[in-house]
Tab-separated table of C-alpha atoms in Angstrom:
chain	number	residue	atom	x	y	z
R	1137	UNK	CA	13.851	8.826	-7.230
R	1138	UNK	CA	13.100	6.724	-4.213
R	1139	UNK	CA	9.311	5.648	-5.433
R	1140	UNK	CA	10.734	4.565	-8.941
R	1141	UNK	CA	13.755	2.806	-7.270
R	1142	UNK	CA	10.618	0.785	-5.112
R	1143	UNK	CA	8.586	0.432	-8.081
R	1144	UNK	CA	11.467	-1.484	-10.132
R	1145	UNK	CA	12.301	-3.915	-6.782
R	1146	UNK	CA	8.591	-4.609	-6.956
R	1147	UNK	CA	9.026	-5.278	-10.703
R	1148	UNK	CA	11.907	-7.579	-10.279
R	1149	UNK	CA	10.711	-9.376	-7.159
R	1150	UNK	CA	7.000	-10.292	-8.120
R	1151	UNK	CA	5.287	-12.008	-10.976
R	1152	UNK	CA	3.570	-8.716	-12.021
R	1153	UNK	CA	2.914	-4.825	-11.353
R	1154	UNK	CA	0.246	-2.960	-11.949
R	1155	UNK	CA	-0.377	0.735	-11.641
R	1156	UNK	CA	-4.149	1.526	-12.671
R	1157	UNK	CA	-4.031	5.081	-11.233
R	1158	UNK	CA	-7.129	4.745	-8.865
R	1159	UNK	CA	-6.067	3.842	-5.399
R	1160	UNK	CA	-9.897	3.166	-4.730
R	1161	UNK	CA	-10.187	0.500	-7.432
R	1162	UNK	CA	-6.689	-1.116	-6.267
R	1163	UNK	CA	-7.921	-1.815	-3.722
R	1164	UNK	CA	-11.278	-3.148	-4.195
R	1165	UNK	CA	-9.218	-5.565	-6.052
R	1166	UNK	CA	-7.202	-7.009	-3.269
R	1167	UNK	CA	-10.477	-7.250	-1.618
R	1168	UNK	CA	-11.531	-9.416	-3.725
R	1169	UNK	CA	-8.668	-11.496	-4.347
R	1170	UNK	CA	-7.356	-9.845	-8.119
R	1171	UNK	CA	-4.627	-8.835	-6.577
R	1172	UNK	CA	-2.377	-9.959	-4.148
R	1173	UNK	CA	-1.403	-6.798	-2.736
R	1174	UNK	CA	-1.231	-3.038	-3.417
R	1175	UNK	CA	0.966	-0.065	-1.713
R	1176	UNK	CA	0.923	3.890	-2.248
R	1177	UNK	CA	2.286	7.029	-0.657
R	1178	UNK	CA	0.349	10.149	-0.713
R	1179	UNK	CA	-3.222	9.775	-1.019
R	1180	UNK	CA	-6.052	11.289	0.008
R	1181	UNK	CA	-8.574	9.520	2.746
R	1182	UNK	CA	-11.351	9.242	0.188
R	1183	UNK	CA	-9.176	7.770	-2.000
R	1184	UNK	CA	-8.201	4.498	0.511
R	1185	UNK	CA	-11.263	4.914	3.090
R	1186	UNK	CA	-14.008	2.490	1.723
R	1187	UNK	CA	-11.202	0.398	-0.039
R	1188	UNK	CA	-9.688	-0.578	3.393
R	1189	UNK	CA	-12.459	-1.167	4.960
R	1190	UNK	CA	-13.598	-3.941	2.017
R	1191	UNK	CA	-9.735	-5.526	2.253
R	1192	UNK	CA	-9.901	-6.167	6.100
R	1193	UNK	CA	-13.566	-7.325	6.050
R	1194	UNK	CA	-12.282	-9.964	3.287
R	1195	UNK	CA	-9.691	-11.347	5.475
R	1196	UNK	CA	-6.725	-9.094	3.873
R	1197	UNK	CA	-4.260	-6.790	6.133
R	1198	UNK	CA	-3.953	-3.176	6.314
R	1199	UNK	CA	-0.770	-1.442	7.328
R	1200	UNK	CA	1.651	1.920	7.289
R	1201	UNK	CA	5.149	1.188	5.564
R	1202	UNK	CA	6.237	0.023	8.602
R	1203	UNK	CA	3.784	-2.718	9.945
R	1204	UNK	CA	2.065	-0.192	11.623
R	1205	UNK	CA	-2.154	0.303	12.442
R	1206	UNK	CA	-3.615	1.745	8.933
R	1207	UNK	CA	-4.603	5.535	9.506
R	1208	UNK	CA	-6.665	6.642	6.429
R	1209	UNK	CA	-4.843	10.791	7.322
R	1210	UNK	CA	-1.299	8.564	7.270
R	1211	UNK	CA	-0.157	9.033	3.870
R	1212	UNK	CA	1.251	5.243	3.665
R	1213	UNK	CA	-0.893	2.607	2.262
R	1214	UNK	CA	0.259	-0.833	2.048
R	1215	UNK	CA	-2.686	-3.749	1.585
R	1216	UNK	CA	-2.558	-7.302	0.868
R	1217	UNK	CA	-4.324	-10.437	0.751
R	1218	UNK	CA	-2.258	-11.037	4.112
R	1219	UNK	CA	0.292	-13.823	2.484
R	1220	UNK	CA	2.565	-11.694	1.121
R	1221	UNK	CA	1.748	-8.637	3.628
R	1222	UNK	CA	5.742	-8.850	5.192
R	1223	UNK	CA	7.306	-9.508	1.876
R	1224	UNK	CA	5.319	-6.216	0.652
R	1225	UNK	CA	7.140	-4.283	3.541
R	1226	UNK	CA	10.640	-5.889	3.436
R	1227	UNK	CA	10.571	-4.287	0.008
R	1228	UNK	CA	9.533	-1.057	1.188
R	1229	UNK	CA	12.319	-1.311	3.822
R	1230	UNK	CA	14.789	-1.618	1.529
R	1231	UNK	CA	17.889	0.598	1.627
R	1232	UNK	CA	17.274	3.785	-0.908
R	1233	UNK	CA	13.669	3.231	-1.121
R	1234	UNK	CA	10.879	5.487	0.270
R	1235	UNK	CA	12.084	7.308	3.120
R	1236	UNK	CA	10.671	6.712	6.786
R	1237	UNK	CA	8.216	10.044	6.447
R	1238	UNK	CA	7.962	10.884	2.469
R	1239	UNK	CA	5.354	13.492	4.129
R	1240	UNK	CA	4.020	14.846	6.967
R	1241	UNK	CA	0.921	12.919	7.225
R	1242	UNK	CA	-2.781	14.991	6.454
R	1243	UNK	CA	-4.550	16.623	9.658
R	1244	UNK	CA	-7.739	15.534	10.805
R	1245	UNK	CA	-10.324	18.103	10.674
């Protein structure tokens, strides 16, 4: 499917990827400089709330698929140390990959 199809360009176009199944941790790592980047679809707020928070206080960027402002109830997380932020989405925007809205996003209570 379209999120396998995007894992394998990330696979082919960077020096490594990792998937430790804990969005949280992720990216707590990009925070502090482990990793160079990190994206997901679908997860929860608590899941990418605090980690956000710790990548843009280190000096890393926060983003939708799409360049767009972060929103914790979005459903699109893409993070990075901010060198590699575009190249992160020009992959996502490839042709076949993760369509625009994978799903609606969560509602705010």
């Amino acid at each position: 499917g379209p999120v396998g199809r995007t894992f394998t360009r990330f696979a082919t176009s960077s020096l490594g990827v990792r998937d430790r199944g804990a969005g949280a941790l992720d990216l707590c790592y990009v925070a502090c400089g482990r990793f160079d980047g990190y994206w997901e679809i679908d997860q929860s707020p608590w899941d990418v709330a605090a980690g956000g928070l710790l990548v843009e206080e280190a000096g890393g960027r926060m983003s939708n698929f799409r360049a767009g402002p972060f929103d914790i109830f979005g459903g699109e997380t893409v993070a990075s140390n901010g060198k590699i932020h575009d190249q992160i989405l020009a992959v996502l925007a490839m042709p076949g990959g993760i369509p625009k809205r994978y799903r609606p996003p969560m509602r705010r209570r």
